[in-house]
PDB file of C-alpha atoms and ligand atoms in Angstrom:
ATOM      1  CA  MET A   1      58.594 -23.373  -7.200  1.00 91.00           C
ATOM      2  CA  LEU A   2      57.669 -24.957  -3.927  1.00 97.00           C
ATOM      3  CA  ASP A   3      60.644 -25.191  -1.587  1.00 98.00           C
ATOM      4  CA  LYS A   4      60.375 -28.731  -0.229  1.00 96.00           C
ATOM      5  CA  ASP A   5      62.797 -27.863   2.571  1.00 97.00           C
ATOM      6  CA  ARG A   6      60.566 -25.115   3.950  1.00 98.00           C
ATOM      7  CA  ILE A   7      57.239 -26.866   4.191  1.00 98.00           C
ATOM      8  CA  PRO A   8      55.128 -25.445   7.069  1.00 98.00           C
ATOM      9  CA  ARG A   9      54.594 -27.829   9.964  1.00 98.00           C
ATOM     10  CA  HIS A  10      50.926 -26.983  10.327  1.00 99.00           C
ATOM     11  CA  VAL A  11      48.511 -25.849   7.633  1.00 99.00           C
ATOM     12  CA  ALA A  12      44.926 -25.088   8.667  1.00 99.00           C
ATOM     13  CA  VAL A  13      42.169 -24.828   6.093  1.00 99.00           C
ATOM     14  CA  ILE A  14      38.725 -23.201   6.105  1.00 99.00           C
ATOM     15  CA  MET A  15      36.934 -25.358   3.548  1.00 99.00           C
ATOM     16  CA  ASP A  16      34.347 -22.831   2.395  1.00 99.00           C
ATOM     17  CA  GLY A  17      32.155 -22.579  -0.702  1.00 98.00           C
ATOM     18  CA  ASN A  18      30.416 -25.945  -0.934  1.00 98.00           C
ATOM     19  CA  GLY A  19      26.986 -24.277  -0.935  1.00 98.00           C
ATOM     20  CA  ARG A  20      27.891 -21.803  -3.681  1.00 98.00           C
ATOM     21  CA  TRP A  21      29.449 -24.587  -5.753  1.00 99.00           C
ATOM     22  CA  ALA A  22      26.141 -26.483  -5.628  1.00 98.00           C
ATOM     23  CA  THR A  23      23.985 -23.389  -6.236  1.00 98.00           C
ATOM     24  CA  LYS A  24      26.036 -22.515  -9.340  1.00 98.00           C
ATOM     25  CA  ARG A  25      25.127 -25.916 -10.736  1.00 98.00           C
ATOM     26  CA  ASN A  26      21.488 -25.857  -9.622  1.00 98.00           C
ATOM     27  CA  LEU A  27      22.222 -28.789  -7.353  1.00 98.00           C
ATOM     28  CA  PRO A  28      21.158 -29.347  -3.738  1.00 98.00           C
ATOM     29  CA  LYS A  29      23.600 -28.133  -1.073  1.00 98.00           C
ATOM     30  CA  MET A  30      24.495 -31.718  -0.193  1.00 98.00           C
ATOM     31  CA  SER A  31      26.051 -32.275  -3.638  1.00 98.00           C
ATOM     32  CA  GLY A  32      28.392 -29.438  -2.750  1.00 98.00           C
ATOM     33  CA  HIS A  33      29.329 -31.064   0.540  1.00 98.00           C
ATOM     34  CA  ASN A  34      29.835 -34.375  -1.256  1.00 98.00           C
ATOM     35  CA  ALA A  35      32.127 -32.777  -3.801  1.00 98.00           C
ATOM     36  CA  GLY A  36      33.857 -30.976  -0.947  1.00 98.00           C
ATOM     37  CA  MET A  37      34.608 -34.270   0.705  1.00 98.00           C
ATOM     38  CA  GLN A  38      36.294 -35.505  -2.479  1.00 98.00           C
ATOM     39  CA  ALA A  39      38.418 -32.365  -2.564  1.00 98.00           C
ATOM     40  CA  MET A  40      39.380 -32.862   1.083  1.00 98.00           C
ATOM     41  CA  LYS A  41      40.450 -36.443   0.387  1.00 98.00           C
ATOM     42  CA  GLU A  42      42.941 -35.263  -2.224  1.00 98.00           C
ATOM     43  CA  ILE A  43      44.315 -32.470  -0.025  1.00 98.00           C
ATOM     44  CA  VAL A  44      44.922 -34.924   2.815  1.00 98.00           C
ATOM     45  CA  LYS A  45      46.906 -37.156   0.451  1.00 98.00           C
ATOM     46  CA  ARG A  46      48.985 -34.270  -0.863  1.00 98.00           C
ATOM     47  CA  ALA A  47      49.630 -32.915   2.635  1.00 98.00           C
ATOM     48  CA  SER A  48      50.846 -36.356   3.597  1.00 98.00           C
ATOM     49  CA  THR A  49      53.227 -36.709   0.625  1.00 97.00           C
ATOM     50  CA  LEU A  50      54.546 -33.167   1.143  1.00 98.00           C
ATOM     51  CA  GLY A  51      55.601 -34.123   4.648  1.00 98.00           C
ATOM     52  CA  ILE A  52      53.341 -31.625   6.393  1.00 98.00           C
ATOM     53  CA  GLU A  53      53.101 -32.632  10.058  1.00 98.00           C
ATOM     54  CA  HIS A  54      49.602 -31.268  10.720  1.00 99.00           C
ATOM     55  CA  LEU A  55      46.672 -30.544   8.442  1.00 99.00           C
ATOM     56  CA  THR A  56      43.647 -29.102  10.235  1.00 99.00           C
ATOM     57  CA  VAL A  57      40.347 -28.731   8.398  1.00 99.00           C
ATOM     58  CA  TYR A  58      37.302 -26.768   9.526  1.00 98.00           C
ATOM     59  CA  ALA A  59      34.487 -29.225   8.902  1.00 98.00           C
ATOM     60  CA  PHE A  60      31.701 -27.906  11.170  1.00 98.00           C
ATOM     61  CA  SER A  61      31.674 -24.824  13.368  1.00 98.00           C
ATOM     62  CA  THR A  62      29.803 -24.181  16.614  1.00 98.00           C
ATOM     63  CA  GLU A  63      27.760 -21.704  14.528  1.00 98.00           C
ATOM     64  CA  ASN A  64      26.906 -24.198  11.769  1.00 98.00           C
ATOM     65  CA  TRP A  65      24.143 -25.581  14.053  1.00 98.00           C
ATOM     66  CA  LYS A  66      22.109 -22.615  12.730  1.00 98.00           C
ATOM     67  CA  ARG A  67      21.657 -24.484   9.422  1.00 98.00           C
ATOM     68  CA  SER A  68      18.725 -26.725   8.540  1.00 98.00           C
ATOM     69  CA  VAL A  69      18.459 -30.125  10.216  1.00 98.00           C
ATOM     70  CA  GLU A  70      18.705 -31.760   6.779  1.00 98.00           C
ATOM     71  CA  GLU A  71      21.983 -30.044   5.964  1.00 98.00           C
ATOM     72  CA  ILE A  72      23.443 -30.680   9.427  1.00 98.00           C
ATOM     73  CA  ASN A  73      22.542 -34.358   9.307  1.00 98.00           C
ATOM     74  CA  GLY A  74      23.814 -34.570   5.754  1.00 98.00           C
ATOM     75  CA  ILE A  75      27.200 -33.209   6.762  1.00 98.00           C
ATOM     76  CA  PHE A  76      27.435 -35.564   9.740  1.00 98.00           C
ATOM     77  CA  GLY A  77      26.364 -38.438   7.490  1.00 98.00           C
ATOM     78  CA  LEU A  78      29.319 -37.672   5.236  1.00 98.00           C
ATOM     79  CA  ILE A  79      31.657 -38.348   8.147  1.00 98.00           C
ATOM     80  CA  VAL A  80      30.331 -41.896   8.314  1.00 98.00           C
ATOM     81  CA  VAL A  81      30.794 -42.293   4.548  1.00 98.00           C
ATOM     82  CA  TYR A  82      34.282 -40.788   4.630  1.00 98.00           C
ATOM     83  CA  VAL A  83      35.493 -43.063   7.414  1.00 98.00           C
ATOM     84  CA  ALA A  84      33.936 -46.150   5.802  1.00 98.00           C
ATOM     85  CA  LYS A  85      35.599 -45.396   2.454  1.00 98.00           C
ATOM     86  CA  GLU A  86      38.905 -43.853   3.487  1.00 98.00           C
ATOM     87  CA  LEU A  87      39.998 -45.182   6.861  1.00 98.00           C
ATOM     88  CA  LYS A  88      41.930 -48.115   5.410  1.00 98.00           C
ATOM     89  CA  GLU A  89      43.951 -45.900   3.085  1.00 98.00           C
ATOM     90  CA  LEU A  90      44.509 -43.247   5.766  1.00 98.00           C
ATOM     91  CA  ASP A  91      45.870 -45.939   8.020  1.00 98.00           C
ATOM     92  CA  GLU A  92      48.060 -47.425   5.267  1.00 98.00           C
ATOM     93  CA  ASN A  93      49.472 -43.947   4.672  1.00 98.00           C
ATOM     94  CA  ASN A  94      50.362 -43.709   8.384  1.00 98.00           C
ATOM     95  CA  VAL A  95      47.931 -40.782   8.900  1.00 98.00           C
ATOM     96  CA  LYS A  96      46.825 -40.114  12.475  1.00 98.00           C
ATOM     97  CA  VAL A  97      43.307 -38.708  12.823  1.00 98.00           C
ATOM     98  CA  LYS A  98      42.381 -36.317  15.644  1.00 98.00           C
ATOM     99  CA  VAL A  99      39.253 -34.285  16.317  1.00 98.00           C
ATOM    100  CA  LEU A 100      39.227 -30.702  17.593  1.00 98.00           C
ATOM    101  CA  GLY A 101      35.890 -29.949  19.240  1.00 98.00           C
ATOM    102  CA  ASP A 102      33.257 -31.712  21.290  1.00 98.00           C
ATOM    103  CA  TYR A 103      32.152 -34.393  18.835  1.00 98.00           C
ATOM    104  CA  SER A 104      29.996 -36.121  21.466  1.00 98.00           C
ATOM    105  CA  LYS A 105      27.214 -33.740  20.386  1.00 96.00           C
ATOM    106  CA  LEU A 106      27.100 -35.378  16.932  1.00 98.00           C
ATOM    107  CA  PRO A 107      24.694 -38.210  16.010  1.00 98.00           C
ATOM    108  CA  GLU A 108      25.656 -41.618  17.425  1.00 98.00           C
ATOM    109  CA  LYS A 109      26.701 -43.127  14.089  1.00 98.00           C
ATOM    110  CA  SER A 110      29.090 -40.254  13.387  1.00 98.00           C
ATOM    111  CA  VAL A 111      30.540 -40.508  16.894  1.00 98.00           C
ATOM    112  CA  GLU A 112      31.128 -44.248  16.368  1.00 98.00           C
ATOM    113  CA  SER A 113      32.840 -43.659  13.025  1.00 98.00           C
ATOM    114  CA  LEU A 114      35.060 -40.958  14.467  1.00 98.00           C
ATOM    115  CA  GLU A 115      36.022 -43.127  17.420  1.00 98.00           C
ATOM    116  CA  LYS A 116      36.910 -45.961  15.068  1.00 98.00           C
ATOM    117  CA  ALA A 117      39.104 -43.595  13.038  1.00 98.00           C
ATOM    118  CA  LEU A 118      40.782 -42.222  16.168  1.00 98.00           C
ATOM    119  CA  LYS A 119      41.422 -45.684  17.602  1.00 98.00           C
ATOM    120  CA  THR A 120      42.641 -47.270  14.348  1.00 98.00           C
ATOM    121  CA  THR A 121      45.159 -44.520  13.652  1.00 98.00           C
ATOM    122  CA  GLU A 122      46.247 -43.571  17.174  1.00 98.00           C
ATOM    123  CA  ASN A 123      49.728 -45.062  16.859  1.00 98.00           C
ATOM    124  CA  ASN A 124      50.425 -43.733  13.370  1.00 98.00           C
ATOM    125  CA  THR A 125      53.366 -41.396  13.003  1.00 98.00           C
ATOM    126  CA  GLY A 126      52.803 -39.656   9.645  1.00 98.00           C
ATOM    127  CA  LEU A 127      50.562 -36.695   8.896  1.00 98.00           C
ATOM    128  CA  GLN A 128      48.282 -35.726  11.783  1.00 98.00           C
ATOM    129  CA  PHE A 129      44.910 -34.932  10.231  1.00 98.00           C
ATOM    130  CA  ASN A 130      42.930 -32.772  12.648  1.00 98.00           C
ATOM    131  CA  ILE A 131      39.233 -32.426  11.910  1.00 98.00           C
ATOM    132  CA  ALA A 132      37.615 -29.387  13.561  1.00 98.00           C
ATOM    133  CA  LEU A 133      34.086 -30.531  14.303  1.00 98.00           C
ATOM    134  CA  ASN A 134      31.616 -28.617  16.413  1.00 98.00           C
ATOM    135  CA  TYR A 135      34.631 -26.346  16.821  1.00 98.00           C
ATOM    136  CA  GLY A 136      34.583 -22.664  17.736  1.00 99.00           C
ATOM    137  CA  GLY A 137      37.595 -20.563  18.701  1.00 99.00           C
ATOM    138  CA  ARG A 138      35.765 -18.793  21.502  1.00 99.00           C
ATOM    139  CA  ASP A 139      34.371 -22.047  22.822  1.00 98.00           C
ATOM    140  CA  ASP A 140      37.903 -23.470  22.684  1.00 99.00           C
ATOM    141  CA  ILE A 141      39.181 -20.625  24.893  1.00 98.00           C
ATOM    142  CA  ARG A 142      36.163 -20.801  27.205  1.00 98.00           C
ATOM    143  CA  ARG A 143      36.748 -24.520  27.804  1.00 98.00           C
ATOM    144  CA  ALA A 144      40.430 -23.960  28.540  1.00 98.00           C
ATOM    145  CA  VAL A 145      39.555 -21.169  30.994  1.00 98.00           C
ATOM    146  CA  THR A 146      37.096 -23.465  32.774  1.00 98.00           C
ATOM    147  CA  ASP A 147      39.658 -26.271  33.081  1.00 98.00           C
ATOM    148  CA  ILE A 148      42.305 -23.885  34.380  1.00 98.00           C
ATOM    149  CA  ALA A 149      39.865 -22.268  36.823  1.00 98.00           C
ATOM    150  CA  LYS A 150      39.119 -25.736  38.200  1.00 98.00           C
ATOM    151  CA  LEU A 151      42.831 -26.371  38.746  1.00 98.00           C
ATOM    152  CA  ALA A 152      43.133 -23.061  40.586  1.00 98.00           C
ATOM    153  CA  ALA A 153      40.011 -23.702  42.659  1.00 98.00           C
ATOM    154  CA  ALA A 154      41.417 -27.105  43.661  1.00 98.00           C
ATOM    155  CA  GLY A 155      44.634 -25.403  44.751  1.00 98.00           C
ATOM    156  CA  ARG A 156      46.724 -27.284  42.172  1.00 98.00           C
ATOM    157  CA  ILE A 157      47.938 -24.041  40.589  1.00 98.00           C
ATOM    158  CA  SER A 158      47.977 -20.442  41.704  1.00 98.00           C
ATOM    159  CA  PRO A 159      46.265 -17.821  39.479  1.00 98.00           C
ATOM    160  CA  ASP A 160      49.705 -16.305  39.013  1.00 98.00           C
ATOM    161  CA  ASP A 161      50.864 -19.508  37.297  1.00 98.00           C
ATOM    162  CA  ILE A 162      48.524 -18.848  34.375  1.00 98.00           C
ATOM    163  CA  ASP A 163      50.734 -17.934  31.461  1.00 98.00           C
ATOM    164  CA  GLU A 164      50.216 -18.133  27.679  1.00 98.00           C
ATOM    165  CA  GLN A 165      51.710 -21.624  27.530  1.00 98.00           C
ATOM    166  CA  LEU A 166      49.256 -22.970  30.124  1.00 98.00           C
ATOM    167  CA  ILE A 167      46.322 -21.540  28.183  1.00 98.00           C
ATOM    168  CA  SER A 168      47.680 -23.100  24.954  1.00 98.00           C
ATOM    169  CA  ASP A 169      48.061 -26.439  26.740  1.00 98.00           C
ATOM    170  CA  TYR A 170      44.353 -26.615  27.606  1.00 98.00           C
ATOM    171  CA  LEU A 171      43.009 -25.753  24.147  1.00 99.00           C
ATOM    172  CA  TRP A 172      41.857 -28.528  21.794  1.00 98.00           C
ATOM    173  CA  THR A 173      45.225 -28.103  20.083  1.00 99.00           C
ATOM    174  CA  GLY A 174      47.113 -28.291  23.383  1.00 98.00           C
ATOM    175  CA  VAL A 175      49.193 -31.085  24.866  1.00 98.00           C
ATOM    176  CA  HIS A 176      46.215 -32.406  26.835  1.00 98.00           C
ATOM    177  CA  HIS A 177      44.183 -32.957  23.656  1.00 98.00           C
ATOM    178  CA  ALA A 178      45.453 -33.118  20.044  1.00 98.00           C
ATOM    179  CA  ASN A 179      48.910 -31.611  20.660  1.00 98.00           C
ATOM    180  CA  VAL A 180      49.191 -29.431  17.558  1.00 98.00           C
ATOM    181  CA  PRO A 181      51.564 -26.467  17.104  1.00 98.00           C
ATOM    182  CA  ASP A 182      50.088 -23.108  16.038  1.00 98.00           C
ATOM    183  CA  PRO A 183      49.384 -23.021  12.288  1.00 99.00           C
ATOM    184  CA  GLU A 184      51.968 -21.148  10.215  1.00 98.00           C
ATOM    185  CA  LEU A 185      49.473 -20.932   7.365  1.00 99.00           C
ATOM    186  CA  ILE A 186      45.688 -20.616   7.224  1.00 99.00           C
ATOM    187  CA  ILE A 187      44.051 -21.090   3.822  1.00 99.00           C
ATOM    188  CA  ARG A 188      40.448 -20.016   3.209  1.00 99.00           C
ATOM    189  CA  THR A 189      38.662 -20.858  -0.016  1.00 99.00           C
ATOM    190  CA  SER A 190      35.756 -19.035  -1.702  1.00 98.00           C
ATOM    191  CA  GLY A 191      37.005 -15.511  -1.074  1.00 98.00           C
ATOM    192  CA  GLU A 192      35.541 -14.628   2.333  1.00 98.00           C
ATOM    193  CA  LEU A 193      37.911 -12.375   4.313  1.00 98.00           C
ATOM    194  CA  ARG A 194      37.116 -13.589   7.804  1.00 98.00           C
ATOM    195  CA  LEU A 195      38.067 -16.218  10.342  1.00 98.00           C
ATOM    196  CA  SER A 196      34.551 -17.366  11.248  1.00 99.00           C
ATOM    197  CA  ASN A 197      35.659 -18.302  14.773  1.00 99.00           C
ATOM    198  CA  TYR A 198      38.501 -20.595  13.652  1.00 99.00           C
ATOM    199  CA  LEU A 199      41.569 -21.118  15.866  1.00 99.00           C
ATOM    200  CA  LEU A 200      41.354 -17.613  17.361  1.00 99.00           C
ATOM    201  CA  TRP A 201      44.117 -18.053  19.918  1.00 99.00           C
ATOM    202  CA  GLN A 202      46.320 -20.212  17.707  1.00 99.00           C
ATOM    203  CA  CYS A 203      46.321 -17.889  14.680  1.00 98.00           C
ATOM    204  CA  ALA A 204      48.107 -14.991  16.430  1.00 98.00           C
ATOM    205  CA  TYR A 205      50.978 -15.088  13.902  1.00 98.00           C
ATOM    206  CA  SER A 206      49.536 -17.248  11.134  1.00 98.00           C
ATOM    207  CA  GLU A 207      49.879 -16.164   7.522  1.00 98.00           C
ATOM    208  CA  PHE A 208      46.584 -16.013   5.631  1.00 98.00           C
ATOM    209  CA  VAL A 209      46.130 -17.087   2.045  1.00 99.00           C
ATOM    210  CA  ILE A 210      42.657 -16.524   0.641  1.00 98.00           C
ATOM    211  CA  THR A 211      41.627 -17.934  -2.713  1.00 98.00           C
ATOM    212  CA  ASN A 212      38.398 -17.320  -4.635  1.00 99.00           C
ATOM    213  CA  THR A 213      38.239 -20.985  -5.633  1.00 99.00           C
ATOM    214  CA  LEU A 214      35.208 -22.721  -4.155  1.00 99.00           C
ATOM    215  CA  TRP A 215      36.270 -25.598  -1.911  1.00 99.00           C
ATOM    216  CA  PRO A 216      35.068 -28.474  -4.176  1.00 99.00           C
ATOM    217  CA  ASP A 217      37.241 -27.030  -6.989  1.00 99.00           C
ATOM    218  CA  PHE A 218      40.327 -26.682  -4.779  1.00 99.00           C
ATOM    219  CA  THR A 219      43.060 -29.015  -6.053  1.00 99.00           C
ATOM    220  CA  PRO A 220      46.334 -30.336  -4.613  1.00 99.00           C
ATOM    221  CA  GLU A 221      48.116 -28.146  -7.196  1.00 98.00           C
ATOM    222  CA  GLU A 222      46.434 -25.028  -5.810  1.00 99.00           C
ATOM    223  CA  PHE A 223      47.212 -26.216  -2.295  1.00 99.00           C
ATOM    224  CA  GLU A 224      50.898 -26.270  -3.257  1.00 98.00           C
ATOM    225  CA  LYS A 225      50.540 -22.786  -4.788  1.00 98.00           C
ATOM    226  CA  CYS A 226      49.152 -21.512  -1.473  1.00 98.00           C
ATOM    227  CA  ILE A 227      52.190 -22.929   0.313  1.00 98.00           C
ATOM    228  CA  GLU A 228      54.415 -21.221  -2.264  1.00 98.00           C
ATOM    229  CA  VAL A 229      52.699 -17.903  -1.509  1.00 98.00           C
ATOM    230  CA  PHE A 230      53.302 -18.557   2.181  1.00 98.00           C
ATOM    231  CA  GLN A 231      56.978 -19.229   1.481  1.00 98.00           C
ATOM    232  CA  GLY A 232      57.248 -15.803  -0.135  1.00 98.00           C
ATOM    233  CA  ARG A 233      55.951 -13.987   2.955  1.00 98.00           C
ATOM    234  CA  ASP A 234      58.192 -11.979   5.249  1.00 97.00           C
ATOM    235  CA  ARG A 235      57.288 -13.193   8.734  1.00 97.00           C
ATOM    236  CA  ARG A 236      58.462 -10.737  11.352  1.00 97.00           C
ATOM    237  CA  PHE A 237      56.641 -11.653  14.558  1.00 98.00           C
ATOM    238  CA  GLY A 238      56.825  -8.036  15.640  1.00 97.00           C
ATOM    239  CA  GLY A 239      60.581  -7.819  15.158  1.00 98.00           C
ATOM    240  CA  ARG A 240      62.776  -6.799  12.198  1.00 95.00           C
ATOM    241  CA  ASN A 241      64.337  -9.137   9.700  1.00 88.00           C
ATOM    242  CA  LYS A 242      66.570  -6.605   7.968  1.00 78.00           C
TER     243      LYS A 242
HETATM  244  C1  IPE B 301      31.614 -24.960   3.825  1.00 80.00           C
HETATM  245  O1  IPE B 301      30.771 -24.695   2.764  1.00 80.00           O
HETATM  246  C2  IPE B 301      31.244 -26.217   4.542  1.00 80.00           C
HETATM  247  C3  IPE B 301      30.622 -26.007   5.867  1.00 80.00           C
HETATM  248  C4  IPE B 301      30.426 -24.870   6.452  1.00 80.00           C
HETATM  249  C5  IPE B 301      30.186 -27.215   6.540  1.00 80.00           C
HETATM  250  P1  IPE B 301      29.467 -23.818   2.926  1.00 80.00           P
HETATM  251  O2  IPE B 301      28.306 -24.742   3.052  1.00 80.00           O
HETATM  252  O3  IPE B 301      29.612 -22.808   3.990  1.00 80.00           O
HETATM  253  O4  IPE B 301      29.447 -23.116   1.504  1.00 80.00           O
HETATM  254  P2  IPE B 301      28.881 -21.664   1.175  1.00 80.00           P
HETATM  255  O5  IPE B 301      29.639 -20.691   2.022  1.00 80.00           O
HETATM  256  O6  IPE B 301      27.426 -21.696   1.489  1.00 80.00           O
HETATM  257  O7  IPE B 301      29.167 -21.492  -0.280  1.00 80.00           O
HETATM  258  C1  IPE B 302      33.237 -21.605   8.221  1.00 80.00           C
HETATM  259  O1  IPE B 302      32.426 -21.440   7.127  1.00 80.00           O
HETATM  260  C2  IPE B 302      33.018 -22.948   8.828  1.00 80.00           C
HETATM  261  C3  IPE B 302      33.459 -24.106   8.032  1.00 80.00           C
HETATM  262  C4  IPE B 302      34.098 -24.052   6.898  1.00 80.00           C
HETATM  263  C5  IPE B 302      33.159 -25.372   8.627  1.00 80.00           C
HETATM  264  P1  IPE B 302      30.991 -20.761   7.229  1.00 80.00           P
HETATM  265  O2  IPE B 302      30.415 -20.825   5.864  1.00 80.00           O
HETATM  266  O3  IPE B 302      30.215 -21.361   8.324  1.00 80.00           O
HETATM  267  O4  IPE B 302      31.366 -19.274   7.619  1.00 80.00           O
HETATM  268  P2  IPE B 302      30.532 -17.925   7.456  1.00 80.00           P
HETATM  269  O5  IPE B 302      29.153 -18.178   7.968  1.00 80.00           O
HETATM  270  O6  IPE B 302      30.528 -17.586   6.007  1.00 80.00           O
HETATM  271  O7  IPE B 302      31.290 -16.917   8.250  1.00 80.00           O
HETATM  272 MG1   MG B 303      30.285 -20.884   3.940  1.00 80.00          MG
END
């Protein structure tokens, strides 16, 4: 049974398997991404009712630019569709949308939709729904290093002031951007045992739950099961519990 009193504050998800879901059905890849969007919609709702503070989804990585132009544009097109269909309900449910990653590199229509979603929900106080878009963990760290180097070069900090907290602060998840705590739990669907450049700094002590379910088949019930698995883990952070 899920312990409602020990819900993680931040769950991050690697929504993988849309392509395989489509291939299994002899459908084009975009049908998989479409179905994946439906699955995501339901997970956002469940995360919100469970009282999770932050749900972060990996929607497009800095490496996903290697895919075909059709697929890339299809995925970005889905953002426009998602915002058009769901923004009202997200807002009614008090969900606050944030983006992790440089979304200015996306097509104009997607940028406009995202900005509308950000603006409409900026004062909401319920679930913070972080969408990792054009996100890469290494790029995240590189950007933070650049910002901090600029502060040092301008004489506003000394190199000796650079501690782990300062680095965290300048990441996309840091106080200067989306302000998200490190994820306690990272869920990856479709069975791949890798991080694929997701939240590299932030996942230092995250628990991983991997399921073979392809993302479009991932249900709110399975999402709760993953949290139950997390609740059964012995988190030691390098120390000893017993
Ligand atoms: C995840 O599904 C969605 C994105 C990467 C945008 P994939 O498209 O990677 O699905 P598979 O891994 O090919 O099955
Ligand atoms: C990770 O999935 C990125 C997203 C889910 C957006 P990929 O499908 O891109 O990862 P790899 O290529 O299998 O490592
Ligand atoms: Mg994949």
